[in-house]
Amino acid sequence: MPTEQTTRRVALFATCLTDTFFPDTARAVVRLLERLGCSVEFPEAQTCCGQMHFNTGYRTKAAPLARNVATVFAGYDAVVVPSGSCAGMVRHVYPELNVTPSPTYELSEFLIDVLGVEDVGAYFPHRVTYHPTCHSLRMLGVGDKPLRLLRAVKGLDLVELPAADSCCGFGGTFALKNADVSSAMLADKMSCVLDTGAEVVSAGDNSCLMHIGGGLSRLQAGVHPVHLAEILASTEEEPWVATP
């Protein structure tokens, strides 16, 4: 394990969606990183990264949000984000807005590329399939890093997801503006998830998991959407417990 990680200043950028609807994911990131020897801070002045505004054409509205995020996280050695889409926004779009952020990483990137670990000491005795989200796959190019982390989890049975690289149909406001197309894409994704026989579908973005999990819930399929961070934070002493 890298000796310098105990002196690295790490900040958690929870994202507005996670902070509002899925706080357990943010808590899991903190537990995981602290277990790996990091000192994690949560700057309370953090706000939306501006991705929704930028993607819908409101660049002038996105710019102040980008500047605020850059200011709030200035000076940290690394900013860790449990979201490929928000990490991609900060790293690849902020320069277009003339904003320079601190070094920002999606969770799996930080674990493997920065901390240099694949086995994080997790325990998760469940059958799991993994959906690689579009921004993490295409914008960030995280590749197989999440899968490498999952393969190292004790007790986990990882099942390949058919047509894994196909979009789930969420796409932020896309799901609202193109509801019929989004629903059709979701139906295809849910069919692939159900074909695996998995108990859990995981991903690195809660937005996609909200979309997929909502559909599976309406089908009463019994498949739980669980963020990658929550799986990696799970241990024999502090196991993940499914909620009804």
CSV table of C-alpha atoms in Angstrom, one decimal:
chain,number,residue,atom,x,y,z
A,1,MET,CA,0.0,0.0,0.0
A,2,PRO,CA,1.4,3.4,-0.9
A,3,THR,CA,3.2,5.0,2.1
A,4,GLU,CA,2.4,8.6,1.0
A,5,GLN,CA,-1.4,8.1,1.1
A,6,THR,CA,-1.7,9.0,4.8
A,7,THR,CA,-0.4,12.6,4.0
A,8,ARG,CA,-2.6,13.1,1.0
A,9,ARG,CA,-5.4,15.6,1.4
A,10,VAL,CA,-8.5,14.0,-0.1
A,11,ALA,CA,-11.9,15.7,-0.5
A,12,LEU,CA,-15.2,13.9,-1.2
A,13,PHE,CA,-17.3,15.6,-3.8
A,14,ALA,CA,-20.5,13.7,-3.1
A,15,THR,CA,-22.6,15.2,-6.0
A,16,CYS,CA,-26.0,16.7,-5.5
A,17,LEU,CA,-27.9,13.6,-6.4
A,18,THR,CA,-26.0,11.4,-4.0
A,19,ASP,CA,-26.0,13.9,-1.2
A,20,THR,CA,-29.8,14.4,-1.6
A,21,PHE,CA,-31.1,10.9,-2.3
A,22,PHE,CA,-28.3,8.4,-1.7
A,23,PRO,CA,-26.2,9.6,1.3
A,24,ASP,CA,-25.3,6.0,2.2
A,25,THR,CA,-23.1,6.0,-0.9
A,26,ALA,CA,-21.2,9.1,0.3
A,27,ARG,CA,-20.7,7.6,3.8
A,28,ALA,CA,-19.5,4.4,2.1
A,29,VAL,CA,-16.8,6.3,0.2
A,30,VAL,CA,-15.6,7.9,3.5
A,31,ARG,CA,-15.5,4.5,5.3
A,32,LEU,CA,-13.7,2.9,2.4
A,33,LEU,CA,-11.0,5.6,1.9
A,34,GLU,CA,-10.4,5.9,5.7
A,35,ARG,CA,-9.9,2.1,5.9
A,36,LEU,CA,-7.3,2.5,3.2
A,37,GLY,CA,-5.5,5.1,5.2
A,38,CYS,CA,-6.8,8.3,3.7
A,39,SER,CA,-7.9,11.4,5.6
A,40,VAL,CA,-11.1,12.5,4.0
A,41,GLU,CA,-12.7,15.9,4.2
A,42,PHE,CA,-16.2,16.9,3.1
A,43,PRO,CA,-16.3,20.6,2.2
A,44,GLU,CA,-19.9,21.7,3.1
A,45,ALA,CA,-19.9,24.6,0.6
A,46,GLN,CA,-19.9,22.2,-2.4
A,47,THR,CA,-22.8,22.5,-4.8
A,48,CYS,CA,-24.0,21.0,-8.1
A,49,CYS,CA,-21.1,20.7,-10.7
A,50,GLY,CA,-23.3,22.4,-13.3
A,51,GLN,CA,-23.5,19.4,-15.6
A,52,MET,CA,-27.3,19.5,-16.1
A,53,HIS,CA,-27.1,23.2,-17.0
A,54,PHE,CA,-24.2,22.7,-19.4
A,55,ASN,CA,-25.8,19.7,-21.1
A,56,THR,CA,-29.1,21.5,-21.7
A,57,GLY,CA,-27.3,24.5,-23.3
A,58,TYR,CA,-27.1,26.9,-20.3
A,59,ARG,CA,-23.4,27.5,-20.4
A,60,THR,CA,-23.6,30.9,-18.7
A,61,LYS,CA,-25.5,29.2,-15.8
A,62,ALA,CA,-23.0,26.4,-15.6
A,63,ALA,CA,-19.9,28.6,-15.4
A,64,PRO,CA,-20.6,30.1,-11.9
A,65,LEU,CA,-21.3,26.6,-10.5
A,66,ALA,CA,-18.0,25.4,-12.0
A,67,ARG,CA,-16.1,28.3,-10.5
A,68,ASN,CA,-17.7,27.6,-7.1
A,69,VAL,CA,-16.7,23.9,-7.2
A,70,ALA,CA,-13.2,24.8,-8.2
A,71,THR,CA,-12.9,27.3,-5.4
A,72,VAL,CA,-14.4,24.9,-2.7
A,73,PHE,CA,-12.0,22.1,-3.7
A,74,ALA,CA,-8.9,24.2,-4.3
A,75,GLY,CA,-5.8,23.0,-2.6
A,76,TYR,CA,-6.7,19.4,-2.2
A,77,ASP,CA,-4.3,16.8,-3.5
A,78,ALA,CA,-7.2,14.8,-4.9
A,79,VAL,CA,-11.0,15.1,-5.2
A,80,VAL,CA,-12.9,11.8,-5.2
A,81,VAL,CA,-16.3,11.6,-6.9
A,82,PRO,CA,-18.6,8.5,-6.7
A,83,SER,CA,-19.9,9.5,-10.2
A,84,GLY,CA,-18.4,9.1,-13.6
A,85,SER,CA,-20.6,11.8,-15.1
A,86,CYS,CA,-19.8,14.5,-12.5
A,87,ALA,CA,-16.1,13.6,-12.5
A,88,GLY,CA,-16.2,13.8,-16.3
A,89,MET,CA,-17.9,17.2,-16.1
A,90,VAL,CA,-15.2,18.6,-13.8
A,91,ARG,CA,-12.2,17.1,-15.7
A,92,HIS,CA,-13.2,17.5,-19.3
A,93,VAL,CA,-15.8,20.3,-19.4
A,94,TYR,CA,-14.5,22.8,-16.8
A,95,PRO,CA,-11.5,23.7,-19.1
A,96,GLU,CA,-14.1,24.7,-21.8
A,97,LEU,CA,-15.5,27.1,-19.2
A,98,ASN,CA,-12.1,28.5,-18.4
A,99,VAL,CA,-12.1,26.9,-15.0
A,100,THR,CA,-9.2,24.9,-13.6
A,101,PRO,CA,-10.2,22.2,-11.0
A,102,SER,CA,-8.1,20.4,-8.5
A,103,PRO,CA,-7.1,16.8,-9.6
A,104,THR,CA,-10.4,15.0,-9.7
A,105,TYR,CA,-11.0,11.2,-9.9
A,106,GLU,CA,-13.9,8.9,-10.2
A,107,LEU,CA,-13.8,6.4,-7.3
A,108,SER,CA,-12.4,3.4,-9.2
A,109,GLU,CA,-9.7,5.5,-10.9
A,110,PHE,CA,-8.6,6.9,-7.5
A,111,LEU,CA,-8.4,3.5,-5.9
A,112,ILE,CA,-6.4,1.8,-8.7
A,113,ASP,CA,-4.5,4.7,-10.4
A,114,VAL,CA,-3.7,6.8,-7.3
A,115,LEU,CA,-3.7,4.4,-4.3
A,116,GLY,CA,-2.6,1.5,-6.3
A,117,VAL,CA,-4.9,-1.1,-4.8
A,118,GLU,CA,-7.4,-3.6,-6.2
A,119,ASP,CA,-8.2,-5.6,-3.1
A,120,VAL,CA,-9.7,-3.1,-0.7
A,121,GLY,CA,-10.6,-5.7,2.0
A,122,ALA,CA,-14.2,-5.9,1.1
A,123,TYR,CA,-16.7,-8.8,1.8
A,124,PHE,CA,-19.9,-9.1,-0.2
A,125,PRO,CA,-21.4,-12.6,-0.4
A,126,HIS,CA,-23.9,-11.9,-3.2
A,127,ARG,CA,-24.3,-12.5,-6.9
A,128,VAL,CA,-23.6,-9.2,-8.7
A,129,THR,CA,-23.7,-7.8,-12.2
A,130,TYR,CA,-22.1,-4.5,-13.1
A,131,HIS,CA,-23.4,-1.8,-15.4
A,132,PRO,CA,-20.6,0.5,-16.8
A,133,THR,CA,-22.1,3.9,-17.0
A,134,CYS,CA,-21.7,5.9,-20.2
A,135,HIS,CA,-19.6,8.8,-18.9
A,136,SER,CA,-17.2,6.5,-17.0
A,137,LEU,CA,-16.9,4.2,-20.0
A,138,ARG,CA,-16.7,6.8,-22.8
A,139,MET,CA,-15.6,10.1,-21.3
A,140,LEU,CA,-13.3,9.0,-18.5
A,141,GLY,CA,-12.2,5.7,-20.1
A,142,VAL,CA,-12.1,3.8,-16.7
A,143,GLY,CA,-12.1,0.5,-18.6
A,144,ASP,CA,-12.2,-2.6,-16.4
A,145,LYS,CA,-11.1,-0.8,-13.2
A,146,PRO,CA,-14.5,-1.3,-11.5
A,147,LEU,CA,-14.5,-5.0,-12.5
A,148,ARG,CA,-11.0,-5.5,-11.2
A,149,LEU,CA,-12.1,-4.1,-7.9
A,150,LEU,CA,-15.2,-6.3,-7.8
A,151,ARG,CA,-13.3,-9.4,-8.7
A,152,ALA,CA,-11.1,-8.9,-5.6
A,153,VAL,CA,-14.1,-8.7,-3.2
A,154,LYS,CA,-14.3,-11.8,-0.9
A,155,GLY,CA,-17.5,-13.8,-1.4
A,156,LEU,CA,-18.7,-11.9,-4.4
A,157,ASP,CA,-20.0,-13.8,-7.4
A,158,LEU,CA,-19.5,-11.5,-10.4
A,159,VAL,CA,-21.7,-12.2,-13.4
A,160,GLU,CA,-21.1,-10.6,-16.8
A,161,LEU,CA,-23.9,-8.3,-17.9
A,162,PRO,CA,-25.0,-8.9,-21.6
A,163,ALA,CA,-24.7,-5.7,-23.8
A,164,ALA,CA,-23.0,-4.1,-20.8
A,165,ASP,CA,-21.9,-1.0,-22.8
A,166,SER,CA,-25.4,-0.1,-23.9
A,167,CYS,CA,-26.9,3.0,-22.3
A,168,CYS,CA,-29.6,2.4,-19.6
A,169,GLY,CA,-31.6,5.3,-21.1
A,170,PHE,CA,-31.3,7.8,-18.2
A,171,GLY,CA,-29.0,10.5,-19.6
A,172,GLY,CA,-30.2,13.1,-17.1
A,173,THR,CA,-32.8,15.3,-18.8
A,174,PHE,CA,-32.8,12.9,-21.7
A,175,ALA,CA,-35.2,10.6,-19.7
A,176,LEU,CA,-37.6,13.5,-19.3
A,177,LYS,CA,-37.4,15.0,-22.8
A,178,ASN,CA,-37.4,11.6,-24.6
A,179,ALA,CA,-39.4,9.5,-22.2
A,180,ASP,CA,-40.5,6.8,-24.7
A,181,VAL,CA,-37.0,6.2,-26.1
A,182,SER,CA,-35.6,6.2,-22.5
A,183,SER,CA,-38.2,3.7,-21.4
A,184,ALA,CA,-37.4,1.4,-24.3
A,185,MET,CA,-33.7,1.6,-23.5
A,186,LEU,CA,-34.4,0.9,-19.9
A,187,ALA,CA,-36.5,-2.2,-20.8
A,188,ASP,CA,-33.6,-3.6,-22.7
A,189,LYS,CA,-31.2,-3.0,-19.9
A,190,MET,CA,-33.5,-4.5,-17.3
A,191,SER,CA,-33.9,-7.6,-19.5
A,192,CYS,CA,-30.1,-8.0,-19.6
A,193,VAL,CA,-29.9,-7.6,-15.8
A,194,LEU,CA,-32.6,-10.2,-15.2
A,195,ASP,CA,-30.9,-12.6,-17.6
A,196,THR,CA,-27.9,-12.7,-15.2
A,197,GLY,CA,-29.9,-14.0,-12.3
A,198,ALA,CA,-28.0,-11.4,-10.1
A,199,GLU,CA,-29.2,-10.3,-6.7
A,200,VAL,CA,-27.5,-7.0,-7.1
A,201,VAL,CA,-26.9,-4.6,-10.0
A,202,SER,CA,-24.1,-2.2,-9.4
A,203,ALA,CA,-22.7,0.8,-11.1
A,204,GLY,CA,-20.5,3.8,-10.4
A,205,ASP,CA,-23.3,6.4,-10.8
A,206,ASN,CA,-26.4,6.6,-8.7
A,207,SER,CA,-28.3,8.4,-11.5
A,208,CYS,CA,-28.2,5.2,-13.6
A,209,LEU,CA,-28.9,3.0,-10.6
A,210,MET,CA,-31.9,5.2,-9.8
A,211,HIS,CA,-33.2,4.7,-13.3
A,212,ILE,CA,-32.5,0.9,-13.5
A,213,GLY,CA,-33.5,0.3,-9.9
A,214,GLY,CA,-36.8,2.2,-10.3
A,215,GLY,CA,-37.7,0.0,-13.3
A,216,LEU,CA,-36.8,-3.2,-11.5
A,217,SER,CA,-38.8,-2.1,-8.5
A,218,ARG,CA,-41.9,-1.6,-10.6
A,219,LEU,CA,-41.4,-5.1,-11.9
A,220,GLN,CA,-41.0,-6.4,-8.3
A,221,ALA,CA,-37.9,-8.2,-9.7
A,222,GLY,CA,-36.1,-8.5,-6.3
A,223,VAL,CA,-32.8,-7.1,-7.7
A,224,HIS,CA,-31.2,-4.5,-5.6
A,225,PRO,CA,-29.3,-1.5,-7.1
A,226,VAL,CA,-26.1,-0.9,-5.1
A,227,HIS,CA,-23.4,1.6,-5.8
A,228,LEU,CA,-19.9,0.3,-6.3
A,229,ALA,CA,-18.7,2.3,-3.2
A,230,GLU,CA,-21.2,0.5,-0.9
A,231,ILE,CA,-20.0,-2.9,-2.1
A,232,LEU,CA,-16.3,-2.0,-1.6
A,233,ALA,CA,-17.0,-0.5,1.8
A,234,SER,CA,-18.8,-3.7,3.0
A,235,THR,CA,-16.9,-6.0,5.4
A,236,GLU,CA,-17.6,-9.0,7.5
A,237,GLU,CA,-17.8,-6.8,10.5
A,238,GLU,CA,-19.9,-4.1,8.8
A,239,PRO,CA,-21.9,-6.0,6.0
A,240,TRP,CA,-24.2,-4.4,3.5
A,241,VAL,CA,-27.8,-5.1,4.4
A,242,ALA,CA,-30.6,-5.0,1.7
A,243,THR,CA,-33.4,-2.5,2.4
A,244,PRO,CA,-37.0,-3.6,1.7
